[in-house]
Coordinates of C-alpha atoms and ligand atoms in Angstrom, one line a residue:
Chain A
M1377 CA -59.2 156.9 60.5
A1378 CA -60.5 159.6 62.7
V1379 CA -64.0 160.7 61.8
I1380 CA -65.5 162.8 64.5
R1381 CA -67.7 165.1 62.6
D1382 CA -69.3 167.2 65.3
T1383 CA -66.7 169.0 67.4
M1384 CA -63.2 170.3 67.0
A1385 CA -60.2 169.6 69.1
E1386 CA -59.0 172.6 71.1
F1387 CA -56.6 175.1 69.5
D1388 CA -55.2 178.5 70.4
L1389 CA -56.7 181.2 68.4
F1390 CA -55.1 184.5 67.4
Q1391 CA -56.9 187.3 65.7
P1392 CA -54.2 189.6 64.2
A1393 CA -55.4 193.0 63.0
S1394 CA -52.7 193.5 60.4
I1395 CA -50.9 191.5 57.8
D1396 CA -47.6 192.1 59.6
D1397 CA -48.9 190.7 62.8
A1398 CA -50.4 187.7 61.0
L1399 CA -47.0 187.0 59.3
A1400 CA -45.2 187.3 62.6
L1401 CA -47.5 184.7 64.1
K1402 CA -47.0 182.4 61.1
R1403 CA -43.2 182.8 61.5
R1404 CA -43.4 182.1 65.2
Y1405 CA -45.7 179.0 65.0
G1406 CA -44.6 177.7 61.6
K1407 CA -46.1 174.3 60.6
T1408 CA -48.1 174.0 63.8
S1409 CA -50.2 176.9 62.7
W1410 CA -53.1 177.2 60.3
A1411 CA -54.4 180.4 58.6
L1412 CA -58.2 180.6 58.9
A1413 CA -60.3 182.4 56.3
G1414 CA -64.0 181.6 55.9
G1415 CA -63.4 178.3 57.6
L1416 CA -65.5 176.1 55.2
D1417 CA -62.6 173.9 54.3
S1418 CA -60.6 174.4 57.5
L1419 CA -63.3 173.6 60.0
D1420 CA -64.2 170.5 58.0
W1421 CA -60.6 169.2 58.5
F1422 CA -60.5 170.1 62.1
K1423 CA -63.8 168.4 62.9
D1424 CA -62.6 165.2 61.2
R1425 CA -59.5 165.5 63.5
I1426 CA -57.3 164.8 60.4
K1427 CA -55.5 168.1 60.6
R1428 CA -54.9 169.3 64.1
P1429 CA -53.1 172.6 64.2
E1430 CA -52.2 173.9 67.7
V1431 CA -52.5 177.5 66.6
V1432 CA -55.2 179.0 64.4
I1433 CA -54.5 182.4 62.9
D1434 CA -57.9 183.9 62.1
L1435 CA -57.5 186.4 59.3
S1436 CA -61.0 187.9 59.7
A1437 CA -59.9 191.0 61.6
V1438 CA -57.2 192.0 59.0
E1439 CA -59.1 194.9 57.4
S1440 CA -56.6 195.5 54.7
M1441 CA -57.2 192.0 53.3
R1442 CA -60.9 192.7 52.7
G1443 CA -62.8 194.5 49.9
I1444 CA -62.5 195.3 46.2
R1445 CA -60.6 198.4 45.0
E1446 CA -60.0 199.9 41.6
T1447 CA -56.3 199.9 40.6
D1448 CA -54.1 202.4 38.9
D1449 CA -53.9 200.1 35.9
A1450 CA -56.8 201.3 33.8
D1451 CA -59.9 199.0 34.3
G1452 CA -58.1 196.7 36.7
V1453 CA -59.3 195.7 40.2
E1454 CA -57.6 194.4 43.3
I1455 CA -59.6 192.0 45.5
G1456 CA -58.5 191.4 49.1
A1457 CA -58.0 187.7 49.8
M1458 CA -60.6 187.8 52.6
T1459 CA -63.4 189.2 50.4
T1460 CA -66.4 186.9 50.3
L1461 CA -67.5 185.1 47.2
T1462 CA -70.8 186.9 47.5
E1463 CA -69.1 190.2 47.4
V1464 CA -67.1 189.1 44.3
A1465 CA -70.2 187.8 42.6
E1466 CA -72.2 191.0 43.2
H1467 CA -69.5 193.8 42.7
A1468 CA -70.6 196.2 40.0
G1469 CA -67.1 196.7 38.6
I1470 CA -66.4 192.9 38.4
L1471 CA -69.9 192.3 36.9
S1472 CA -69.3 194.9 34.2
R1473 CA -65.7 194.2 33.3
F1474 CA -64.9 190.7 34.5
G1475 CA -68.2 189.0 34.3
L1476 CA -66.4 185.7 34.0
L1477 CA -65.2 185.8 37.6
A1478 CA -68.6 187.0 38.9
D1479 CA -70.2 184.1 37.0
A1480 CA -67.7 181.5 38.5
A1481 CA -68.1 182.9 42.0
S1482 CA -71.9 182.8 41.8
K1483 CA -71.8 179.1 40.9
V1484 CA -69.8 178.0 44.0
A1485 CA -71.8 175.8 46.3
T1486 CA -74.7 177.6 48.0
P1487 CA -75.7 181.1 49.1
Q1488 CA -74.6 180.4 52.7
I1489 CA -71.2 179.1 51.6
R1490 CA -70.7 182.1 49.3
N1491 CA -71.5 184.4 52.2
Q1492 CA -68.8 182.8 54.3
G1493 CA -66.2 181.6 51.9
T1494 CA -63.5 183.9 50.7
I1495 CA -61.8 184.3 47.3
G1496 CA -58.4 183.6 48.9
G1497 CA -59.8 180.4 50.6
N1498 CA -61.5 179.3 47.4
V1499 CA -58.3 179.4 45.4
T1500 CA -56.2 177.9 48.3
Q1501 CA -58.6 175.1 49.2
D1502 CA -57.4 171.6 49.4
T1503 CA -58.6 168.8 47.1
R1504 CA -61.8 166.9 47.9
C1505 CA -60.5 163.4 47.2
W1506 CA -62.5 161.5 49.7
Y1507 CA -59.8 158.9 50.6
Y1508 CA -57.5 161.8 51.6
R1509 CA -60.3 163.7 53.3
G1510 CA -61.4 160.6 55.1
G1511 CA -58.0 160.4 56.7
W1512 CA -56.5 157.6 54.6
P1513 CA -52.7 157.8 54.8
C1514 CA -52.1 158.3 51.1
Y1515 CA -49.2 160.0 49.3
R1516 CA -50.8 163.4 49.8
A1517 CA -51.1 162.8 53.5
G1518 CA -47.4 161.7 53.7
G1519 CA -47.9 158.0 53.0
N1520 CA -46.8 155.9 50.0
I1521 CA -49.9 154.8 48.2
C1522 CA -52.7 156.4 46.3
Y1523 CA -56.0 154.8 47.3
A1524 CA -57.8 156.5 44.4
D1525 CA -55.7 154.8 41.8
T1526 CA -56.0 151.1 42.5
P1527 CA -58.1 148.5 40.5
T1528 CA -61.0 148.8 42.9
A1529 CA -60.8 152.5 43.6
I1530 CA -63.8 154.8 43.1
N1531 CA -62.3 157.7 41.2
R1532 CA -65.2 159.2 39.2
E1533 CA -64.2 162.8 40.3
H1534 CA -60.4 162.3 39.7
A1535 CA -57.9 163.5 37.2
L1536 CA -57.3 163.1 33.5
F1537 CA -54.1 165.2 33.3
E1538 CA -50.9 166.0 35.2
S1539 CA -51.2 163.2 37.7
N1540 CA -48.1 162.1 39.4
R1541 CA -48.7 159.3 42.0
C1542 CA -51.7 161.4 43.3
V1543 CA -54.7 161.6 40.9
A1544 CA -56.7 164.3 42.8
V1545 CA -58.0 167.4 41.2
N1546 CA -58.2 171.1 42.1
P1547 CA -62.0 171.7 42.7
S1548 CA -62.1 175.5 42.6
D1549 CA -64.6 177.3 40.4
T1550 CA -62.9 180.7 40.7
A1551 CA -59.4 179.5 40.0
P1552 CA -59.9 178.8 36.3
A1553 CA -61.6 182.2 35.8
L1554 CA -58.7 184.0 37.5
V1555 CA -56.2 182.2 35.3
A1556 CA -58.2 183.1 32.2
L1557 CA -58.2 186.7 33.3
D1558 CA -54.4 186.6 33.8
A1559 CA -54.8 187.7 37.4
K1560 CA -51.8 188.3 39.6
F1561 CA -51.7 186.8 43.1
V1562 CA -50.0 188.9 45.8
I1563 CA -48.1 186.8 48.4
M1564 CA -46.5 188.2 51.5
G1565 CA -44.0 186.3 53.6
G1566 CA -40.6 186.7 55.3
G1567 CA -39.1 188.0 52.1
G1568 CA -41.7 190.8 51.6
E1569 CA -44.1 190.9 48.8
K1570 CA -44.1 188.6 45.8
V1571 CA -46.5 188.8 42.8
V1572 CA -47.1 185.7 40.7
D1573 CA -49.2 184.9 37.7
A1574 CA -52.4 183.1 38.7
E1575 CA -51.2 180.2 36.6
D1576 CA -48.1 179.8 38.7
Y1577 CA -49.9 179.8 42.0
F1578 CA -51.1 176.3 41.5
I1579 CA -48.8 173.3 41.5
T1580 CA -48.8 169.7 40.5
P1581 CA -47.8 166.7 42.7
A1582 CA -44.5 166.5 40.8
K1583 CA -43.5 169.7 42.5
D1584 CA -44.9 169.0 46.0
I1585 CA -47.5 166.2 46.6
T1586 CA -48.6 167.6 49.9
R1587 CA -49.7 171.0 48.7
M1588 CA -52.0 172.5 46.0
T1589 CA -50.3 175.9 45.8
I1590 CA -46.9 177.5 45.9
L1591 CA -47.7 179.1 49.3
E1592 CA -45.0 178.2 51.9
P1593 CA -46.0 177.7 55.5
G1594 CA -44.8 181.2 56.4
E1595 CA -46.7 183.0 53.6
L1596 CA -50.1 184.5 53.1
L1597 CA -52.1 185.3 50.0
T1598 CA -53.1 188.9 50.6
S1599 CA -54.8 189.9 47.4
I1600 CA -55.6 189.2 43.8
R1601 CA -55.1 191.8 41.1
I1602 CA -56.9 191.6 37.8
P1603 CA -55.3 193.7 35.1
G1604 CA -57.4 195.6 32.7
T1605 CA -56.1 193.5 29.7
W1606 CA -59.2 191.3 29.4
A1607 CA -61.8 193.7 30.7
G1608 CA -65.0 193.4 28.7
A1609 CA -63.7 190.5 26.5
R1610 CA -66.1 187.8 25.3
F1611 CA -66.3 185.4 28.3
Y1612 CA -67.6 181.9 28.8
F1613 CA -67.9 180.0 32.1
E1614 CA -69.7 176.7 32.4
K1615 CA -69.7 174.3 35.3
V1616 CA -71.0 170.7 35.0
R1617 CA -72.0 169.1 38.3
D1618 CA -74.2 166.3 39.6
R1619 CA -76.8 168.6 41.1
Q1620 CA -77.3 172.3 40.4
A1621 CA -76.6 173.5 43.9
W1622 CA -73.9 172.6 46.3
D1623 CA -71.8 170.4 44.1
F1624 CA -68.2 170.8 43.2
P1625 CA -67.5 170.8 39.5
L1626 CA -67.0 167.5 37.6
V1627 CA -65.5 169.7 35.0
N1628 CA -65.6 173.5 34.6
I1629 CA -64.3 175.8 31.9
A1630 CA -63.4 179.5 31.8
S1631 CA -62.5 181.4 28.7
A1632 CA -61.7 185.0 27.7
M1633 CA -61.7 185.8 24.0
K1634 CA -61.0 188.9 22.0
V1635 CA -62.9 188.7 18.7
S1636 CA -62.8 191.1 15.8
G1637 CA -65.5 190.5 13.2
N1638 CA -65.7 186.8 13.5
T1639 CA -61.9 186.3 14.0
I1640 CA -60.3 185.2 17.3
E1641 CA -57.6 187.7 18.0
D1642 CA -56.6 186.4 21.3
I1643 CA -57.9 183.8 23.8
R1644 CA -57.2 182.2 27.1
L1645 CA -58.8 178.9 27.8
V1646 CA -58.7 177.1 31.2
V1647 CA -60.3 173.9 32.5
N1648 CA -60.5 172.8 36.1
A1649 CA -61.3 169.7 38.1
V1650 CA -59.5 167.6 35.5
G1651 CA -56.0 167.8 37.1
P1652 CA -54.2 168.9 40.2
R1653 CA -54.2 172.5 39.0
P1654 CA -56.3 174.6 36.6
L1655 CA -55.3 173.4 33.2
R1656 CA -54.5 176.2 30.8
L1657 CA -54.9 175.0 27.2
T1658 CA -52.0 176.9 25.7
D1659 CA -51.7 174.7 22.6
V1660 CA -55.4 175.1 21.8
E1661 CA -55.1 178.9 22.4
R1662 CA -52.2 179.1 19.9
Q1663 CA -54.1 177.0 17.4
L1664 CA -57.2 179.3 17.7
K1665 CA -55.6 182.6 17.2
G1666 CA -56.5 184.0 13.8
Q1667 CA -59.3 181.4 13.2
S1668 CA -63.0 182.2 12.9
V1669 CA -65.6 181.3 15.4
T1670 CA -67.2 178.3 13.8
E1671 CA -68.5 174.9 14.7
E1672 CA -65.6 173.2 13.0
V1673 CA -63.0 175.3 14.7
G1674 CA -64.6 174.6 18.1
Q1675 CA -64.7 170.9 17.3
A1676 CA -61.0 170.8 16.3
A1677 CA -60.1 172.7 19.5
G1678 CA -62.0 170.2 21.5
E1679 CA -60.1 167.3 19.9
L1680 CA -56.8 169.0 20.5
A1681 CA -57.6 169.9 24.1
L1682 CA -57.9 166.2 25.0
L1683 CA -54.6 165.1 23.6
G1684 CA -52.7 163.4 26.4
A1685 CA -55.7 162.8 28.6
R1686 CA -55.4 159.6 30.7
P1687 CA -58.6 158.4 32.2
L1688 CA -58.9 156.2 35.3
Q1689 CA -61.5 153.4 35.6
H1690 CA -64.4 155.6 36.4
N1691 CA -63.8 159.1 34.9
A1692 CA -63.6 158.5 31.2
Y1693 CA -66.9 160.4 30.9
K1694 CA -64.9 163.6 31.6
I1695 CA -63.3 163.3 28.1
P1696 CA -66.4 164.0 26.0
L1697 CA -67.5 166.4 28.7
M1698 CA -64.4 168.5 28.5
R1699 CA -64.3 168.2 24.7
N1700 CA -67.8 169.6 24.5
L1701 CA -67.1 172.4 27.0
V1702 CA -64.1 173.5 25.0
K1703 CA -66.3 173.6 21.9
R1704 CA -69.1 175.5 23.6
A1705 CA -66.6 178.0 25.1
I1706 CA -65.5 178.9 21.6
R1707 CA -68.7 178.9 19.6
G1708 CA -71.1 179.8 22.5
T1709 CA -74.4 178.1 23.2
G1710 CA -76.7 180.7 21.7
A1711 CA -77.7 181.4 18.1
R1712 CA -75.0 180.2 15.8
A1713 CA -73.1 182.7 13.6
Chain B
M437 CA -59.8 177.7 78.2
K438 CA -63.0 179.8 78.1
H439 CA -63.2 183.4 76.8
L440 CA -65.8 185.9 77.4
L441 CA -67.6 186.9 74.2
N442 CA -70.1 189.7 73.6
L443 CA -72.7 188.7 71.1
S444 CA -75.9 190.2 70.0
V445 CA -78.6 187.5 69.4
N446 CA -82.1 188.2 68.4
G447 CA -81.7 191.9 69.3
E448 CA -80.4 191.3 72.8
P449 CA -76.8 191.6 74.0
V450 CA -75.5 188.4 75.5
E451 CA -72.3 187.7 77.3
V452 CA -71.1 184.1 77.2
A453 CA -68.0 182.4 78.4
V454 CA -67.0 179.7 75.9
P455 CA -63.9 177.9 74.5
L456 CA -62.9 179.7 71.2
H457 CA -63.0 176.5 69.2
H458 CA -66.7 175.9 69.8
T459 CA -68.8 176.7 66.7
L460 CA -71.6 179.2 66.7
L461 CA -74.0 176.2 66.5
E462 CA -72.6 174.7 69.7
V463 CA -72.7 178.0 71.5
L464 CA -76.3 178.8 70.4
R465 CA -77.6 175.3 71.3
E466 CA -75.6 174.4 74.4
D467 CA -74.7 177.7 76.0
L468 CA -77.6 179.9 75.0
R469 CA -80.1 177.1 74.9
L470 CA -81.4 178.3 71.6
T471 CA -82.2 174.8 70.3
G472 CA -84.3 176.0 67.4
T473 CA -81.1 176.0 65.3
K474 CA -80.6 172.4 64.2
H475 CA -77.5 170.3 64.1
G476 CA -77.1 168.3 60.9
C477 CA -74.1 167.3 58.8
E478 CA -71.6 169.7 60.5
L479 CA -69.9 170.0 57.1
G480 CA -71.7 172.7 55.1
E481 CA -73.8 170.1 53.3
C482 CA -77.3 170.4 54.7
G483 CA -78.1 174.0 55.7
T484 CA -80.3 173.1 58.7
C485 CA -77.9 175.1 61.0
T486 CA -78.5 178.3 59.0
V487 CA -78.8 181.6 61.0
L488 CA -78.7 185.2 59.9
V489 CA -75.7 187.4 60.4
D490 CA -76.5 191.0 59.7
G491 CA -79.5 189.7 57.8
E492 CA -77.6 187.3 55.5
P493 CA -77.7 183.5 55.9
V494 CA -74.6 181.7 57.1
L495 CA -73.9 178.2 58.4
S496 CA -73.5 178.2 62.2
C497 CA -71.8 174.8 62.1
L498 CA -68.9 176.4 60.2
A499 CA -68.6 179.8 62.0
L500 CA -66.6 180.8 65.0
P501 CA -68.5 183.1 67.4
I502 CA -65.5 185.2 68.1
E503 CA -65.7 186.4 64.5
L504 CA -69.2 187.6 65.0
E505 CA -68.8 190.0 67.8
G506 CA -70.2 193.3 66.6
T507 CA -72.7 191.6 64.3
E508 CA -76.4 190.9 64.8
I509 CA -77.2 187.2 64.9
T510 CA -80.8 186.1 64.2
T511 CA -82.0 182.6 65.0
V512 CA -85.4 181.1 64.4
E513 CA -86.4 182.1 67.9
G514 CA -85.9 185.7 66.8
L515 CA -88.6 185.4 64.1
T516 CA -91.6 185.8 66.5
K517 CA -92.6 189.1 67.8
D518 CA -94.4 189.5 71.2
G519 CA -95.2 185.8 71.1
R520 CA -96.8 186.1 67.6
A521 CA -95.7 184.1 64.6
H522 CA -93.9 185.7 61.6
P523 CA -95.9 185.6 58.4
L524 CA -93.4 183.1 57.0
Q525 CA -94.1 180.8 60.0
I526 CA -97.9 181.1 59.5
A527 CA -97.5 180.4 55.8
F528 CA -95.4 177.3 56.4
A529 CA -97.9 176.0 58.9
E530 CA -100.9 176.7 56.7
T531 CA -99.3 175.3 53.5
G532 CA -98.0 172.1 55.1
A533 CA -94.4 173.1 54.3
A534 CA -93.0 171.4 57.4
Q535 CA -93.3 167.7 57.9
C536 CA -90.6 166.4 60.3
G537 CA -89.6 170.1 60.7
Y538 CA -85.9 169.5 61.0
C539 CA -85.0 171.7 58.0
T540 CA -87.7 174.4 58.8
P541 CA -85.7 176.8 61.0
G542 CA -82.9 177.1 58.5
I543 CA -85.3 177.5 55.6
L544 CA -87.4 180.1 57.4
L545 CA -84.3 182.2 57.9
A546 CA -83.0 181.8 54.4
A547 CA -86.4 182.8 53.2
K548 CA -86.5 185.8 55.5
A549 CA -83.2 187.0 54.1
L550 CA -84.6 186.7 50.6
L551 CA -87.8 188.6 51.4
G552 CA -85.8 191.3 53.1
R553 CA -83.9 192.1 50.0
N554 CA -86.6 191.0 47.4
P555 CA -90.1 191.2 48.8
R556 CA -91.7 189.8 45.6
P557 CA -89.4 187.0 44.4
T558 CA -90.1 184.8 41.5
R559 CA -90.2 181.0 41.9
L560 CA -86.7 180.8 40.5
E561 CA -85.4 183.4 42.9
I562 CA -86.9 181.5 45.8
Q563 CA -85.3 178.2 44.5
E564 CA -81.9 179.9 44.3
A565 CA -82.2 181.5 47.7
L566 CA -83.1 178.1 49.3
A567 CA -80.6 176.1 47.3
G568 CA -78.4 175.8 50.4
N569 CA -81.1 174.0 52.5
L570 CA -81.9 170.4 52.1
C571 CA -85.4 169.0 53.0
R572 CA -85.8 165.2 53.1
C573 CA -89.5 165.2 53.6
T574 CA -91.6 167.7 51.6
G575 CA -90.3 167.5 48.1
Y576 CA -89.9 171.3 48.3
I577 CA -93.1 172.3 46.5
Q578 CA -95.0 173.3 49.6
I579 CA -91.9 175.1 50.8
L580 CA -91.8 177.2 47.6
Q581 CA -95.6 177.8 47.8
A582 CA -95.3 178.9 51.5
V583 CA -92.6 181.5 50.7
E584 CA -94.8 182.8 47.9
R585 CA -97.8 182.9 50.2
A586 CA -95.7 184.8 52.9
A587 CA -94.5 187.2 50.2
A588 CA -98.1 188.0 49.3
A589 CA -98.9 188.8 53.0
D590 CA -98.1 192.1 54.6
P591 CA -94.6 191.7 56.1
A592 CA -95.7 193.6 59.2
D593 CA -98.6 191.2 59.7
Y594 CA -97.8 189.3 62.9
T595 CA -101.3 188.1 63.5
K596 CA -101.4 184.6 65.0
P597 CA -100.2 183.5 68.3
I598 CA -97.2 181.3 68.0
S599 CA -99.1 178.2 68.9
V600 CA -100.7 177.9 65.4
Ligands
LIG1892 C1 -70.4 171.8 51.1 C2 -69.3 172.6 50.3 C3 -69.5 172.8 49.0 C4 -68.6 173.5 48.2 N1 -68.7 173.6 46.9 C5 -67.8 174.3 46.2 C6 -67.9 174.5 44.8 O1 -68.9 174.1 44.2 N2 -67.0 175.2 44.1 C7 -65.9 175.7 44.7 O2 -65.1 176.4 44.1 N3 -65.7 175.6 46.0 C8 -66.7 174.9 46.8 N4 -66.5 174.7 48.1 C9 -65.3 175.2 48.7 C10 -65.5 176.5 49.4 O3 -65.9 177.5 48.5 C11 -64.1 176.7 49.9 O4 -63.9 175.7 50.9 C12 -64.0 177.9 50.5 O5 -64.1 178.9 49.5 C13 -62.7 177.9 51.2 O6 -62.6 179.2 51.5 P1 -62.7 179.7 53.0 O7 -62.7 181.2 52.9 O8 -63.7 179.1 53.8 O9 -61.2 179.2 53.5 P2 -60.8 178.3 54.6 O10 -61.5 177.0 54.7 O11 -60.6 179.0 55.9 O12 -59.3 178.0 54.1 C14 -59.0 177.1 53.1 C15 -57.5 176.8 53.0 O13 -56.9 178.0 52.4 C16 -55.9 178.5 53.4 N5 -56.1 180.0 53.2 C17 -57.3 180.6 53.1 N6 -57.0 181.9 52.9 C18 -55.7 182.1 52.9 C19 -54.8 183.2 52.7 N7 -55.3 184.4 52.5 N8 -53.5 183.0 52.8 C20 -53.0 181.8 53.0 N9 -53.7 180.7 53.1 C21 -55.1 180.8 53.1 C22 -56.3 178.0 54.7 O14 -55.2 177.9 55.5 C23 -56.9 176.6 54.3 O15 -55.8 175.7 54.1 C24 -67.4 174.0 48.9 C25 -67.3 173.9 50.3 C26 -68.2 173.2 51.0 C27 -68.0 173.1 52.5
LIG1893 S1 -55.7 160.9 44.7 FE1 -54.2 162.0 45.9 S2 -55.3 162.6 47.6 FE2 -56.5 161.0 46.7 S3 -55.8 159.0 47.7 FE3 -54.6 159.4 45.9 S4 -52.7 160.4 46.7 FE4 -54.4 160.7 48.2
LIG1894 S1 -75.2 171.3 60.1 FE1 -74.4 173.1 59.2 S2 -74.6 172.7 57.0 FE2 -75.3 170.8 57.9
LIG1895 S1 -89.6 168.8 56.8 FE1 -88.4 167.1 57.2 S2 -86.5 167.7 56.4 FE2 -87.8 169.2 55.7

């Protein structure tokens, strides 16, 4: 288990200035290459010598992947994948129309990490399972055992849902907000541009145990488009963590709700850090449509949300935690109607 | 292989030949001998390596210098002016906000960035701005008080010689 935390092994570094050049490099160097965004996840792997790419393709000079623009779609925005989390959290248009995302981005880690970390990197980041990050040769690392799912494993941060051999979770704070906002992820690769629903960007180990997203080695996430559909909806984001700065979520929740009078017309409800991808609660959403915003409805939604949860030795606390977050997302935490 | 980089550090242009996989922290400390920037966890978890890039705090242990050509990098050495201490440094010394001092350079810079954009921050705003910097000694209270004290001082007030 290689743990050399201070310096990185040597690599060749390219700084393409356009998406086409970056893709050409990805094609040329394939699996020996690594796309570098803010570097917060990447450099951590390199220092531990667990991932050792020969070629690093630094995307920081690709101007067209930076910044936030209004889109033709009324009220929509397009966010370049290399836009920092600070920019996302402070952008006036995102704050006024998609406060859910600004809220989620502002709760990532620390000011320094938000200044360096990008939205593309935040949704593409690898899991934080420490067996895997410590270099243990588990399933996700190409081996044939899960160290986090043995009788003596420490798995307090691990999954309740959608596990398949690997019980690691997706730790992103912005991912559930983007799924709740029905964002579209723009992917460029050999075959040109492909646009997928945020929900479909993230995968489970059943599909590929070595990856967290659908991105193929030759592809890049270039931008994220948020349609106007949920602009100005009633939003709720809450993140529960061990300490109020720095920490990854133990569980987080993002919801977007359209309410008329006190009746829920439409809702999207997404929880993260409880499974390998942000978990969209479609059954709960269906159940909630047409209901009023009350304590009882929130309670029932919380119960329904947890059907099928399978705790490990040390993470059963996530069950009541998630149940209460679902309830709070629906009825809010302020004065009761 | 070494590459020639053109950086701007504490207001001065510097040309430095370094391997591209060396972090900004390594280059500052080992090539430029600016050892005020401290080396801690190397993983983004402590903040002691904080420097300012165009006035905003970043972690030098997780930044590659080649990405910072064309920006202005400020380290703790850049806080003093003509050998005189910055109001934040004076406030830290006078409040007892540094004990072992290992976290201090990073905290001074994170605090400078805050006061740059918000000269009269509330206690909560200071806490949020310093949330990325761990201190194992002080218990933080004196640090918060020192930032408040510096905020109350005239920002242009470089009065004391650096040996305070
Ligand atoms: C101490 C610490 C605490 C943290 N706490 C939180 C937290 O509370 N909540 C949270 O959500 N996150 C947290 N993070 C994660 C951090 O926000 C992410 O690591 C960071 O956002 C990754 O983004 P990056 O821009 O640094 O990407 P990088 O680290 O450079 O990249 C991450 C991965 O994504 C790939 N990638 C990046 N961009 C693209 C692209 N455009 N196309 C294709 N592939 C790409 C890279 O190849 C790499 O595999 C924390 C990180 C640290 C170090
Ligand atoms: S949970 Fe997944 S990443 Fe962690 S040890 Fe098991 S297989 Fe590896
Ligand atoms: S040394 Fe950079 S954050 Fe700890
Ligand atoms: S004074 Fe020792 S770590 Fe802060």
